[in-house]
CSV table of C-alpha atoms in Angstrom, one decimal:
chain,number,residue,atom,x,y,z
P,1,MET,CA,-1.1,2.8,-18.9
P,2,PRO,CA,-3.7,0.8,-16.9
P,3,ALA,CA,-7.2,2.1,-16.7
P,4,SER,CA,-7.7,4.6,-14.0
P,5,PRO,CA,-9.6,3.5,-10.9
P,6,TYR,CA,-11.0,7.0,-10.4
P,7,PRO,CA,-14.3,8.4,-11.7
P,8,LEU,CA,-14.3,9.6,-15.2
P,9,VAL,CA,-14.6,13.3,-15.4
P,10,THR,CA,-13.2,16.1,-17.6
P,11,CYS,CA,-9.7,14.8,-17.3
P,12,ALA,CA,-8.1,17.9,-18.8
P,13,PHE,CA,-7.4,21.5,-17.9
P,14,ALA,CA,-10.4,23.8,-18.5
P,15,LEU,CA,-8.0,26.7,-18.3
P,16,LEU,CA,-6.2,25.1,-21.3
P,17,ALA,CA,-9.5,24.8,-23.2
P,18,LEU,CA,-9.6,21.0,-23.4
P,19,ALA,CA,-13.3,20.3,-23.7
P,20,GLY,CA,-14.9,17.9,-21.4
P,21,ASN,CA,-16.3,14.9,-23.1
P,22,SER,CA,-13.4,12.6,-22.3
P,23,ARG,CA,-14.0,8.9,-22.0
P,24,ALA,CA,-10.6,8.2,-20.5
P,25,ALA,CA,-8.1,10.1,-18.5
P,26,GLU,CA,-5.6,12.2,-20.5
P,27,THR,CA,-1.9,11.5,-20.0
P,28,TYR,CA,0.8,14.2,-20.0
P,29,GLN,CA,4.6,14.1,-19.6
P,30,VAL,CA,5.9,15.7,-16.4
P,31,VAL,CA,9.0,17.7,-17.4
P,32,SER,CA,9.8,19.3,-14.1
P,33,VAL,CA,8.7,19.7,-10.4
P,34,PRO,CA,9.4,23.3,-9.5
P,35,ASP,CA,7.8,23.2,-6.1
P,36,ALA,CA,6.3,20.9,-3.5
P,37,ASP,CA,2.8,21.3,-4.8
P,38,HIS,CA,3.3,22.1,-8.5
P,39,VAL,CA,4.4,20.2,-11.6
P,40,VAL,CA,5.1,21.3,-15.2
P,41,VAL,CA,3.5,19.1,-17.9
P,42,LEU,CA,3.7,19.2,-21.6
P,43,TYR,CA,0.4,20.2,-23.3
P,44,ARG,CA,0.5,20.3,-27.1
P,45,GLY,CA,4.2,20.8,-26.9
P,46,LEU,CA,4.0,23.7,-24.4
P,47,PRO,CA,5.1,23.5,-20.8
P,48,VAL,CA,2.2,24.3,-18.4
P,49,ASN,CA,2.5,24.7,-14.7
P,50,VAL,CA,-0.3,23.1,-12.7
P,51,ALA,CA,-0.9,22.9,-8.9
P,52,LEU,CA,-1.8,19.8,-7.0
P,53,ALA,CA,-5.4,19.8,-5.7
P,54,HIS,CA,-6.7,18.9,-2.2
P,55,LEU,CA,-3.4,19.2,-0.5
P,56,GLU,CA,-1.2,21.8,1.2
P,57,ALA,CA,2.5,21.4,1.4
P,58,PRO,CA,4.3,22.3,4.7
P,59,ALA,CA,5.2,26.0,5.2
P,60,ASP,CA,8.6,25.2,6.6
P,61,ALA,CA,11.6,24.9,4.2
P,62,ALA,CA,12.5,21.4,5.4
P,63,GLY,CA,9.0,20.1,5.0
P,64,ARG,CA,8.5,21.6,1.6
P,65,THR,CA,11.8,20.2,0.4
P,66,ALA,CA,11.0,16.7,1.6
P,67,CYS,CA,7.6,16.9,-0.2
P,68,GLN,CA,9.1,18.2,-3.4
P,69,GLN,CA,11.8,15.5,-3.4
P,70,ARG,CA,9.2,12.7,-3.0
P,71,LEU,CA,7.0,14.3,-5.7
P,72,THR,CA,10.0,14.5,-8.0
P,73,ARG,CA,10.9,10.9,-7.5
P,74,MET,CA,7.4,9.8,-8.2
P,75,VAL,CA,6.5,11.7,-11.4
P,76,ASN,CA,9.4,13.6,-12.9
P,77,GLY,CA,10.0,12.5,-16.5
P,78,LYS,CA,7.0,10.2,-16.5
P,79,LYS,CA,3.6,10.3,-18.1
P,80,VAL,CA,0.7,10.8,-15.7
P,81,GLU,CA,-3.0,10.8,-15.9
P,82,VAL,CA,-4.4,14.3,-15.1
P,83,LEU,CA,-7.8,14.5,-13.3
P,84,TYR,CA,-9.6,17.8,-13.3
P,85,THR,CA,-12.9,19.4,-12.6
P,86,PRO,CA,-13.7,23.1,-12.3
P,87,ASN,CA,-14.5,22.6,-8.7
P,88,PHE,CA,-10.9,21.9,-8.0
P,89,GLY,CA,-10.2,25.6,-8.4
P,90,THR,CA,-7.0,27.4,-9.3
P,91,ASP,CA,-3.9,28.5,-7.5
P,92,ALA,CA,-2.8,32.1,-6.9
P,93,SER,CA,-1.5,32.6,-10.4
P,94,GLY,CA,-4.6,31.2,-12.1
P,95,GLY,CA,-3.2,27.8,-12.9
P,96,ALA,CA,-5.5,24.8,-12.7
P,97,ARG,CA,-5.5,22.5,-9.6
P,98,VAL,CA,-5.4,18.9,-10.6
P,99,GLN,CA,-5.0,15.4,-9.2
P,100,LEU,CA,-2.3,13.1,-10.8
P,101,VAL,CA,-2.4,9.4,-11.2
P,102,LEU,CA,0.6,7.2,-11.9
P,103,ASP,CA,0.1,3.5,-12.5
P,104,LYS,CA,-3.2,3.5,-10.5
P,105,THR,CA,-1.6,5.4,-7.6
P,106,ASN,CA,-3.1,8.8,-6.9
P,107,VAL,CA,-0.1,11.0,-6.3
P,108,ASN,CA,-1.9,13.7,-4.3
P,109,GLU,CA,-3.3,10.9,-2.0
P,110,GLU,CA,0.1,9.4,-1.6
P,111,LEU,CA,1.7,12.7,-0.4
P,112,VAL,CA,-1.0,13.1,2.2
P,113,ALA,CA,-0.9,9.4,3.2
P,114,THR,CA,2.8,9.6,4.0
P,115,GLY,CA,2.4,12.9,6.0
P,116,LEU,CA,4.4,14.9,3.5
P,117,ALA,CA,1.4,17.2,2.9
P,118,ARG,CA,-2.0,18.0,4.6
P,119,TYR,CA,-5.4,17.7,3.1
P,120,GLN,CA,-7.0,20.9,1.9
P,121,ALA,CA,-10.6,21.4,0.8
P,122,ALA,CA,-11.1,22.4,-2.9
P,123,ALA,CA,-12.9,25.5,-4.0
P,124,LYS,CA,-16.1,23.5,-4.1
P,125,SER,CA,-16.8,20.1,-2.6
P,126,GLU,CA,-15.9,17.0,-4.8
P,127,PRO,CA,-16.5,14.0,-2.4
P,128,LEU,CA,-15.6,11.4,-5.1
P,129,PHE,CA,-12.1,12.9,-5.2
P,130,GLU,CA,-11.7,14.3,-1.7
P,131,ASN,CA,-12.9,11.4,0.5
P,132,ARG,CA,-9.9,9.2,-0.4
P,133,ILE,CA,-7.5,12.0,0.6
P,134,LYS,CA,-9.4,12.8,3.8
P,135,ALA,CA,-9.1,9.1,4.7
P,136,ALA,CA,-5.4,9.1,3.8
P,137,GLN,CA,-4.9,12.0,6.2
P,138,ASP,CA,-6.8,10.2,9.0
P,139,LYS,CA,-4.4,7.3,8.6
P,140,ALA,CA,-1.3,9.5,8.5
P,141,LYS,CA,-2.5,11.2,11.8
P,142,LYS,CA,-3.1,7.8,13.4
P,143,ASP,CA,0.3,6.6,12.3
P,144,ARG,CA,1.9,9.9,13.2
P,145,SER,CA,3.6,10.1,9.9
P,146,GLY,CA,5.5,13.1,8.6
P,147,VAL,CA,3.9,16.4,9.6
P,148,TRP,CA,1.8,14.5,12.1
P,149,GLY,CA,4.9,13.1,13.9
P,150,ALA,CA,5.9,13.5,17.6
P,151,SER,CA,5.8,17.3,17.5
P,152,ALA,CA,2.3,17.4,16.2
P,153,PRO,CA,-0.6,17.8,18.7
P,154,ALA,CA,-2.2,14.6,19.7
P,155,ASP,CA,-5.9,14.0,19.0
P,156,ALA,CA,-8.1,14.6,22.0
P,157,PRO,CA,-9.2,11.4,23.8
P,158,ALA,CA,-12.8,10.2,23.5
P,159,PRO,CA,-15.1,11.9,26.1
P,160,VAL,CA,-15.8,9.9,29.2
P,161,ALA,CA,-19.1,10.4,31.1
P,162,ALA,CA,-18.6,11.8,34.5
P,163,VAL,CA,-20.9,12.2,37.6
P,164,VAL,CA,-21.4,15.8,38.5
P,165,ILE,CA,-21.2,16.3,42.2
P,166,ALA,CA,-21.8,20.0,42.3
P,167,PRO,CA,-22.0,22.8,39.8
P,168,ALA,CA,-18.5,23.7,38.7
P,169,LYS,CA,-17.4,27.3,38.5
P,170,PRO,CA,-17.0,28.4,34.9
P,171,ALA,CA,-13.5,28.2,33.7
P,172,ALA,CA,-11.7,31.3,32.8
P,173,PRO,CA,-11.6,31.7,29.0
P,174,VAL,CA,-8.3,30.7,27.5
P,175,ALA,CA,-6.9,33.4,25.3
P,176,GLU,CA,-6.1,32.2,21.8
P,177,ALA,CA,-2.4,32.3,21.0
P,178,PRO,CA,-1.6,35.2,18.8
P,179,ARG,CA,-1.0,34.3,15.2
P,180,PRO,CA,2.5,35.2,13.9
P,181,THR,CA,2.7,38.3,11.8
P,182,GLY,CA,5.2,40.6,10.2
P,183,PRO,CA,5.6,43.5,7.8
P,184,PHE,CA,5.7,41.2,4.7
P,185,CYS,CA,3.7,38.1,3.8
P,186,SER,CA,3.0,35.6,1.0
P,187,GLU,CA,0.4,33.0,0.3
P,188,LEU,CA,1.8,29.5,0.5
P,189,ASP,CA,1.7,28.8,-3.2
P,190,ASN,CA,2.4,32.3,-4.5
P,191,THR,CA,5.7,33.2,-6.1
P,192,TYR,CA,5.7,36.8,-4.7
P,193,TYR,CA,5.6,38.5,-1.4
P,194,PHE,CA,3.7,41.6,-0.5
P,195,ALA,CA,3.4,44.2,2.3
P,196,THR,CA,1.1,42.9,5.0
P,197,GLY,CA,-2.3,44.4,4.6
P,198,SER,CA,-1.9,45.2,0.9
P,199,PRO,CA,-4.9,44.7,-1.4
P,200,ALA,CA,-3.1,41.7,-3.1
P,201,VAL,CA,-3.5,39.6,0.1
P,202,ALA,CA,-6.4,41.3,1.8
P,203,SER,CA,-8.9,38.6,0.7
P,204,VAL,CA,-6.5,35.6,1.3
P,205,ASN,CA,-7.4,33.1,4.1
P,206,PRO,CA,-5.1,34.1,7.0
P,207,GLN,CA,-4.4,30.4,7.5
P,208,ARG,CA,-2.6,30.3,4.1
P,209,LEU,CA,-0.3,33.3,4.8
P,210,VAL,CA,3.3,33.1,5.7
P,211,PHE,CA,4.8,36.2,7.4
P,212,TYR,CA,8.4,37.5,7.2
P,213,ALA,CA,10.3,39.8,9.4
P,214,ASP,CA,11.8,41.7,6.5
P,215,GLU,CA,12.2,41.4,2.7
P,216,ALA,CA,15.5,39.5,3.1
P,217,ALA,CA,13.7,36.8,5.0
P,218,ALA,CA,11.1,36.5,2.3
P,219,LYS,CA,13.8,36.2,-0.4
P,220,ARG,CA,15.6,33.6,1.6
P,221,ALA,CA,12.4,31.6,1.5
P,222,GLY,CA,12.4,31.8,-2.3
P,223,LYS,CA,9.8,34.5,-2.7
P,224,GLN,CA,10.2,37.4,-5.2
P,225,PRO,CA,9.2,41.0,-4.8
P,226,SER,CA,5.7,41.6,-6.1
P,227,PRO,CA,5.4,43.1,-9.6
P,228,ALA,CA,4.0,46.5,-9.9
P,229,VAL,CA,0.3,46.4,-9.6
P,230,VAL,CA,-1.3,47.3,-12.9
P,231,ASP,CA,-4.8,48.7,-12.8
P,232,ILE,CA,-6.2,47.3,-16.0
P,233,PRO,CA,-9.9,47.9,-16.6
P,234,SER,CA,-11.9,44.9,-17.8
P,235,ASP,CA,-15.6,44.3,-18.2
P,236,GLY,CA,-15.1,40.5,-18.5
P,237,THR,CA,-15.8,40.4,-22.2
P,238,GLU,CA,-13.7,38.8,-24.9
P,239,GLY,CA,-13.1,42.3,-26.4
P,240,SER,CA,-11.6,43.6,-23.2
P,241,ALA,CA,-9.4,40.5,-22.9
P,242,ASP,CA,-8.2,41.0,-26.4
P,243,LYS,CA,-7.2,44.5,-25.6
P,244,ILE,CA,-5.2,43.5,-22.5
P,245,PHE,CA,-3.7,40.6,-24.4
P,246,ALA,CA,-2.5,42.9,-27.2
P,247,ASP,CA,-0.9,45.2,-24.6
P,248,GLY,CA,0.9,42.2,-23.0
P,249,LYS,CA,2.2,41.1,-26.4
P,250,ASP,CA,3.5,44.6,-27.1
P,251,ILE,CA,5.4,44.7,-23.8
P,252,TYR,CA,6.7,41.1,-24.5
P,253,ALA,CA,8.0,42.3,-27.9
P,254,GLN,CA,9.7,45.3,-26.2
P,255,ALA,CA,11.4,42.9,-23.8
P,256,ILE,CA,12.8,40.9,-26.7
P,257,ALA,CA,14.0,44.0,-28.4
P,258,ALA,CA,15.8,45.2,-25.2
P,259,GLY,CA,18.4,42.5,-25.6
P,260,ASN,CA,20.4,40.9,-22.8
P,261,THR,CA,19.9,43.7,-20.3
P,262,SER,CA,18.4,44.1,-16.9
P,263,ASN,CA,15.7,46.3,-18.5
P,264,ARG,CA,14.6,43.3,-20.4
P,265,ASP,CA,13.7,41.6,-17.1
P,266,VAL,CA,11.7,44.6,-16.0
P,267,LEU,CA,9.7,44.5,-19.3
P,268,TYR,CA,9.2,40.7,-19.0
P,269,GLU,CA,7.9,41.2,-15.5
P,270,LYS,CA,5.4,43.8,-16.7
P,271,ALA,CA,4.4,41.5,-19.5
P,272,PHE,CA,3.8,38.7,-16.9
P,273,VAL,CA,1.4,40.9,-14.9
P,274,VAL,CA,-0.5,42.1,-18.0
P,275,LEU,CA,-0.7,38.6,-19.6
P,276,SER,CA,-1.9,37.2,-16.2
P,277,LYS,CA,-4.7,39.6,-16.3
P,278,ALA,CA,-5.6,38.7,-19.8
P,279,MET,CA,-5.6,35.0,-18.8
P,280,GLN,CA,-7.9,35.7,-15.9
P,281,VAL,CA,-10.4,37.2,-18.2
P,282,TYR,CA,-10.1,34.6,-21.0
P,283,SER,CA,-10.3,31.5,-18.6
P,284,PRO,CA,-13.9,31.9,-17.5
P,285,LEU,CA,-15.0,32.6,-21.1
P,286,VAL,CA,-13.3,29.4,-22.2
P,287,GLU,CA,-15.2,27.5,-19.5
P,288,LYS,CA,-18.5,28.9,-20.8
P,289,ARG,CA,-17.6,28.3,-24.4
P,290,PRO,CA,-15.6,25.0,-24.5
P,291,ASP,CA,-16.3,24.5,-28.2
P,292,ASP,CA,-14.9,27.9,-29.3
P,293,GLU,CA,-11.5,26.8,-30.8
P,294,ARG,CA,-10.6,30.4,-31.7
P,295,LEU,CA,-11.1,31.6,-28.1
P,296,ALA,CA,-9.2,28.5,-26.8
P,297,GLU,CA,-6.3,29.4,-29.1
P,298,LYS,CA,-6.1,32.9,-27.7
P,299,LEU,CA,-5.9,31.5,-24.2
P,300,ARG,CA,-3.2,29.0,-25.2
P,301,GLU,CA,-1.1,31.7,-26.8
P,302,CYS,CA,-1.6,33.9,-23.8
P,303,MET,CA,-0.4,31.2,-21.4
P,304,GLN,CA,2.5,30.4,-23.7
P,305,LEU,CA,3.7,34.0,-23.6
P,306,ARG,CA,3.1,34.3,-19.9
P,307,TYR,CA,5.2,31.3,-19.3
P,308,GLY,CA,7.9,32.7,-21.6
P,309,SER,CA,7.9,36.0,-19.7
P,310,VAL,CA,9.2,34.0,-16.6
P,311,LYS,CA,11.6,31.6,-18.4
P,312,GLN,CA,13.3,34.3,-20.5
P,313,ARG,CA,14.4,36.3,-17.6
P,314,ARG,CA,18.2,36.3,-17.1
P,315,PHE,CA,18.6,38.5,-14.1
P,316,GLN,CA,16.5,36.9,-11.4
P,317,HIS,CA,15.7,38.7,-8.1
């Protein structure tokens, strides 16, 4: 693959414990494109779901489908360079946000440039990576491509100086249009939906929430009922993560023993919740101790089982 035109960084997933002293971008095989803003890559033989950084796919079904189809045509089955820094942040499930480069083309930038997605700021500013995507969005707006087409609001014209003849009466304040709402909602890149106002979505930026009139509408949009919330105490230490991980592995083993039954899916769902919690505790520890191979192996195994708890389900919601 040709050398990358992008700045050299830790071109690996911190959440996967690849330490950052890379001199060249790492390449990974894309094995599937499950959504408009996620891809699954092979990492050490394991499938890992990662989110695309600095972009937001359309909320409507038609827009997301178009974005997913373009992304699939671009990268599915191909080896891509993966660019990552911790400032890119993570998605709702704790997966790393990354930029992908294929044959010197930044995939994230291409989706924004064609109007199939919008630019979205990262957890922390990364101008070297974000400025190109911002510029791509400016061009897409100017060309009125994709989401910026005829139905999109036009940019305001440049202000023109005017001669003031007499003081004008203050204009009546324009009431802001009420935001749509509903009894159920989900974050754009979250698999699950929740009751509006529940703790799971209380801290989410309202601009990223999609609301549904009922549970049937949420399911038609591809969302799943939220797993039972598990209150798992943790003090952020490796010891507490080990305890949570052990509980998750035990539930995973129970799911395997349950055989081909619907109860197996219930157990896998519980395992997913517990393993997700363990991963959330392990991940910042791995970032602080990138040379700790033993800790990295725990996170790798945790992520593998977490992924398996989703893939092994037979009776989908």
